[in-house]
Amino acid sequence: DAKTTQPNSMESNEEEPVHLPCNHSTISGTDYIHWYRQLPSQGPEYVIHGLTSNVNNRMASLAIAEDRKSSTLILHRATLRDAAVYYCILRGSGGTSYGKLTFGQGTILTVHP
Amino acid sequence: DAMVIQNPRYQVTQFGKPVTLSCSQTLNHNVMYWYQQKSSQAPKLLFHYYDKDFNNEADTPDNFQSRRPNTSFCFLDIRSPGLGDAAMYLCATSESDIPNSEQYFGPGTRLTVT
């Protein structure tokens, strides 16, 4: 399975933008890039996903590098409620890993008031 | 509105005593997943159902079983819990298992084994 690499932790101030990086140099052409987050004591929550083009939704934006070997999740204005573990996950379309979410260690985001 | 419901939220069982965790969904999704999340670790997929088709992960211990009697409900049975099975168990659903589909997670059941 293709792997992702994320920083262990990041910090931000409230109401400032946050850029969460993810490296996935072994991504295959049919792998989707998904982001989930997990707030304390809750189940993971879908944030956004994309394949090649940048994506925006009400929660965040996803910027995907042209070679697809890295991506960045952008929270435009961090709030205290955005403090969570953010997981960058490749979701493949081939073989035994078809469609599965394989969570890595993620990035712990701390938001300061 | 609750979409993926897990009961109970907290479960205490004794070493070796069978325990069942339940999950229900109001989304009418085809796929239901069970994940195990140990303390300070990432969730790990145990198995999933696509409709009635059961898909077990290769490294899921035989101690873990699952049942899906209908679209709405899915159960996780731990036949003989050990101390190492103490974890948060997460249920998730998805309309499909295609790679661009979203998964919706429940709040989890935290299992303690005494």
GROMACS .gro file of C-alpha atoms in nm:
model
  227
    1ASP     CA    1   0.000   0.000   0.000
    2ALA     CA    2   0.119   0.350  -0.076
    3LYS     CA    3   0.224   0.534   0.239
    4THR     CA    4   0.179   0.889   0.358
    5THR     CA    5   0.412   1.097   0.573
    6GLN     CA    6   0.282   1.375   0.794
    7PRO     CA    7   0.441   1.588   1.066
    8ASN     CA    8   0.364   1.452   1.413
    9SER     CA    9   0.226   1.783   1.535
   10MET     CA   10   0.153   2.140   1.432
   11GLU     CA   11   0.034   2.446   1.615
   12SER     CA   12  -0.177   2.739   1.505
   13ASN     CA   13  -0.346   3.045   1.646
   14GLU     CA   14  -0.717   3.091   1.634
   15GLU     CA   15  -0.852   3.262   1.322
   16GLU     CA   16  -0.529   3.209   1.130
   17PRO     CA   17  -0.496   2.979   0.829
   18VAL     CA   18  -0.343   2.637   0.879
   19HIS     CA   19  -0.159   2.438   0.614
   20LEU     CA   20  -0.123   2.069   0.696
   21PRO     CA   21   0.124   1.893   0.465
   22CYS     CA   22   0.126   1.532   0.351
   23ASN     CA   23   0.386   1.351   0.143
   24HIS     CA   24   0.288   1.049  -0.063
   25SER     CA   25   0.571   0.993  -0.306
   26THR     CA   26   0.463   0.636  -0.395
   27ILE     CA   27   0.108   0.732  -0.488
   28SER     CA   28  -0.033   0.546  -0.785
   29GLY     CA   29  -0.231   0.706  -1.062
   30THR     CA   30  -0.565   0.580  -0.933
   31ASP     CA   31  -0.517   0.657  -0.562
   32TYR     CA   32  -0.749   0.916  -0.414
   33ILE     CA   33  -0.614   1.146  -0.143
   34HIS     CA   34  -0.849   1.158   0.155
   35TRP     CA   35  -0.834   1.365   0.471
   36TYR     CA   36  -1.014   1.273   0.790
   37ARG     CA   37  -0.988   1.427   1.131
   38GLN     CA   38  -1.056   1.291   1.476
   39LEU     CA   39  -1.158   1.521   1.755
   40PRO     CA   40  -1.086   1.410   2.111
   41SER     CA   41  -1.305   1.120   2.222
   42GLN     CA   42  -1.492   1.106   1.891
   43GLY     CA   43  -1.487   0.891   1.580
   44PRO     CA   44  -1.302   1.014   1.272
   45GLU     CA   45  -1.479   1.264   1.052
   46TYR     CA   46  -1.446   1.300   0.676
   47VAL     CA   47  -1.293   1.632   0.571
   48ILE     CA   48  -1.220   1.626   0.199
   49HIS     CA   49  -1.078   1.418  -0.082
   50GLY     CA   50  -0.936   1.465  -0.429
   51LEU     CA   51  -0.763   1.292  -0.717
   52THR     CA   52  -0.572   1.545  -0.925
   53SER     CA   53  -0.734   1.886  -0.903
   54ASN     CA   54  -0.756   2.114  -0.603
   55VAL     CA   55  -1.081   2.079  -0.411
   56ASN     CA   56  -1.281   2.309  -0.187
   57ASN     CA   57  -1.569   2.239   0.047
   58ARG     CA   58  -1.726   2.406   0.347
   59MET     CA   59  -1.470   2.261   0.584
   60ALA     CA   60  -1.140   2.300   0.402
   61SER     CA   61  -0.943   2.315   0.080
   62LEU     CA   62  -0.716   2.048  -0.059
   63ALA     CA   63  -0.420   2.153  -0.270
   64ILE     CA   64  -0.262   1.869  -0.468
   65ALA     CA   65   0.083   1.902  -0.619
   66GLU     CA   66   0.108   1.868  -0.994
   67ASP     CA   67   0.308   1.544  -0.963
   68ARG     CA   68   0.062   1.424  -0.692
   69LYS     CA   69   0.348   1.330  -0.462
   70SER     CA   70   0.230   1.571  -0.195
   71SER     CA   71  -0.081   1.753  -0.086
   72THR     CA   72  -0.180   2.019   0.165
   73LEU     CA   73  -0.497   2.048   0.366
   74ILE     CA   74  -0.586   2.411   0.422
   75LEU     CA   75  -0.808   2.530   0.704
   76HIS     CA   76  -0.877   2.890   0.614
   77ARG     CA   77  -0.950   3.019   0.963
   78ALA     CA   78  -0.868   2.785   1.245
   79THR     CA   79  -1.103   2.770   1.542
   80LEU     CA   80  -1.058   2.596   1.875
   81ARG     CA   81  -1.296   2.328   1.748
   82ASP     CA   82  -1.047   2.240   1.474
   83ALA     CA   83  -0.803   2.098   1.729
   84ALA     CA   84  -0.783   1.733   1.629
   85VAL     CA   85  -0.568   1.462   1.475
   86TYR     CA   86  -0.567   1.503   1.098
   87TYR     CA   87  -0.512   1.195   0.886
   88CYS     CA   88  -0.398   1.199   0.525
   89ILE     CA   89  -0.493   0.868   0.363
   90LEU     CA   90  -0.449   0.723   0.018
   91ARG     CA   91  -0.745   0.521  -0.091
   92GLY     CA   92  -0.658   0.285  -0.371
   93SER     CA   93  -0.850   0.128  -0.649
   94GLY     CA   94  -0.636  -0.178  -0.705
   95GLY     CA   95  -0.575  -0.518  -0.550
   96THR     CA   96  -0.646  -0.612  -0.192
   97SER     CA   97  -0.633  -0.251  -0.077
   98TYR     CA   98  -0.931  -0.159  -0.295
   99GLY     CA   99  -1.126   0.124  -0.139
  100LYS     CA  100  -0.981   0.077   0.208
  101LEU     CA  101  -0.891   0.350   0.453
  102THR     CA  102  -0.553   0.272   0.607
  103PHE     CA  103  -0.484   0.530   0.876
  104GLY     CA  104  -0.130   0.647   0.947
  105GLN     CA  105  -0.029   0.830   1.264
  106GLY     CA  106  -0.163   1.167   1.151
  107THR     CA  107  -0.083   1.522   1.259
  108ILE     CA  108  -0.196   1.649   1.596
  109LEU     CA  109  -0.316   2.006   1.545
  110THR     CA  110  -0.319   2.235   1.845
  111VAL     CA  111  -0.504   2.566   1.814
  112HIS     CA  112  -0.418   2.844   2.056
  113PRO     CA  113  -0.674   3.109   2.153
  114ASP     CA  114  -2.939   1.366   1.367
  115ALA     CA  115  -2.757   1.051   1.462
  116MET     CA  116  -2.651   0.860   1.152
  117VAL     CA  117  -2.416   0.592   1.286
  118ILE     CA  118  -2.508   0.483   1.635
  119GLN     CA  119  -2.296   0.268   1.859
  120ASN     CA  120  -2.415   0.110   2.179
  121PRO     CA  121  -2.304   0.109   2.442
  122ARG     CA  122  -2.053   0.395   2.445
  123TYR     CA  123  -1.863   0.227   2.726
  124GLN     CA  124  -1.844  -0.147   2.787
  125VAL     CA  125  -1.664  -0.331   3.063
  126THR     CA  126  -1.614  -0.704   3.033
  127GLN     CA  127  -1.414  -0.965   3.213
  128PHE     CA  128  -1.115  -1.148   3.075
  129GLY     CA  129  -1.244  -1.436   2.862
  130LYS     CA  130  -1.611  -1.338   2.884
  131PRO     CA  131  -1.773  -1.297   2.540
  132VAL     CA  132  -1.889  -0.949   2.455
  133THR     CA  133  -2.093  -0.801   2.170
  134LEU     CA  134  -2.077  -0.445   2.047
  135SER     CA  135  -2.350  -0.308   1.826
  136CYS     CA  136  -2.374  -0.055   1.548
  137SER     CA  137  -2.676   0.076   1.364
  138GLN     CA  138  -2.713   0.323   1.081
  139THR     CA  139  -2.991   0.539   0.943
  140LEU     CA  140  -2.810   0.611   0.615
  141ASN     CA  141  -2.911   0.290   0.436
  142HIS     CA  142  -2.551   0.245   0.329
  143ASN     CA  143  -2.432  -0.074   0.166
  144VAL     CA  144  -2.101  -0.100   0.347
  145MET     CA  145  -2.034  -0.126   0.718
  146TYR     CA  146  -1.687  -0.134   0.873
  147TRP     CA  147  -1.539  -0.218   1.211
  148TYR     CA  148  -1.215  -0.057   1.325
  149GLN     CA  149  -1.011  -0.106   1.639
  150GLN     CA  150  -0.828   0.193   1.787
  151LYS     CA  151  -0.592   0.134   2.076
  152SER     CA  152  -0.474   0.414   2.296
  153SER     CA  153  -0.263   0.674   2.112
  154GLN     CA  154  -0.279   0.473   1.791
  155ALA     CA  155  -0.458   0.518   1.461
  156PRO     CA  156  -0.774   0.322   1.377
  157LYS     CA  157  -0.711  -0.020   1.225
  158LEU     CA  158  -0.962  -0.195   1.001
  159LEU     CA  159  -1.079  -0.532   1.132
  160PHE     CA  160  -1.336  -0.625   0.866
  161HIS     CA  161  -1.623  -0.494   0.662
  162TYR     CA  162  -1.946  -0.601   0.501
  163TYR     CA  163  -2.057  -0.503   0.155
  164ASP     CA  164  -2.426  -0.591   0.185
  165LYS     CA  165  -2.407  -0.949   0.310
  166ASP     CA  166  -2.057  -1.016   0.180
  167PHE     CA  167  -1.807  -1.036   0.464
  168ASN     CA  168  -1.448  -0.922   0.409
  169ASN     CA  169  -1.199  -1.004   0.680
  170GLU     CA  170  -0.859  -0.836   0.707
  171ALA     CA  171  -0.573  -1.085   0.694
  172ASP     CA  172  -0.435  -0.991   1.034
  173THR     CA  173  -0.764  -0.977   1.225
  174PRO     CA  174  -0.750  -1.234   1.507
  175ASP     CA  175  -0.996  -1.524   1.496
  176ASN     CA  176  -1.124  -1.403   1.831
  177PHE     CA  177  -1.311  -1.130   1.646
  178GLN     CA  178  -1.628  -1.211   1.456
  179SER     CA  179  -1.900  -1.003   1.299
  180ARG     CA  180  -2.264  -1.036   1.203
  181ARG     CA  181  -2.483  -0.824   0.984
  182PRO     CA  182  -2.843  -0.944   1.011
  183ASN     CA  183  -2.982  -0.661   0.799
  184THR     CA  184  -2.878  -0.338   0.628
  185SER     CA  185  -2.914  -0.128   0.940
  186PHE     CA  186  -2.732  -0.332   1.200
  187CYS     CA  187  -2.387  -0.480   1.241
  188PHE     CA  188  -2.237  -0.651   1.544
  189LEU     CA  189  -1.884  -0.712   1.661
  190ASP     CA  190  -1.840  -1.024   1.872
  191ILE     CA  191  -1.527  -1.081   2.074
  192ARG     CA  192  -1.536  -1.445   2.177
  193SER     CA  193  -1.275  -1.444   2.452
  194PRO     CA  194  -1.151  -1.093   2.525
  195GLY     CA  195  -0.796  -1.055   2.643
  196LEU     CA  196  -0.640  -0.758   2.814
  197GLY     CA  197  -0.488  -0.660   2.478
  198ASP     CA  198  -0.834  -0.618   2.327
  199ALA     CA  199  -0.906  -0.313   2.538
  200ALA     CA  200  -0.959  -0.039   2.284
  201MET     CA  201  -1.204   0.195   2.118
  202TYR     CA  202  -1.410   0.011   1.859
  203LEU     CA  203  -1.535   0.226   1.576
  204CYS     CA  204  -1.814   0.145   1.334
  205ALA     CA  205  -1.831   0.324   1.000
  206THR     CA  206  -2.057   0.313   0.698
  207SER     CA  207  -2.022   0.403   0.335
  208GLU     CA  208  -2.259   0.406   0.042
  209SER     CA  209  -2.002   0.216  -0.160
  210ASP     CA  210  -1.647   0.086  -0.127
  211ILE     CA  211  -1.521   0.273  -0.430
  212PRO     CA  212  -1.210   0.479  -0.354
  213ASN     CA  213  -1.378   0.820  -0.380
  214SER     CA  214  -1.657   0.745  -0.133
  215GLU     CA  215  -1.679   0.889   0.216
  216GLN     CA  216  -1.697   0.692   0.535
  217TYR     CA  217  -1.920   0.802   0.819
  218PHE     CA  218  -1.803   0.702   1.165
  219GLY     CA  219  -1.993   0.645   1.482
  220PRO     CA  220  -1.875   0.779   1.818
  221GLY     CA  221  -1.717   0.448   1.913
  222THR     CA  222  -1.749   0.203   2.201
  223ARG     CA  223  -1.468   0.205   2.452
  224LEU     CA  224  -1.406  -0.149   2.574
  225THR     CA  225  -1.237  -0.218   2.903
  226VAL     CA  226  -1.128  -0.572   2.991
  227THR     CA  227  -1.078  -0.648   3.359
   0.00000   0.00000   0.00000
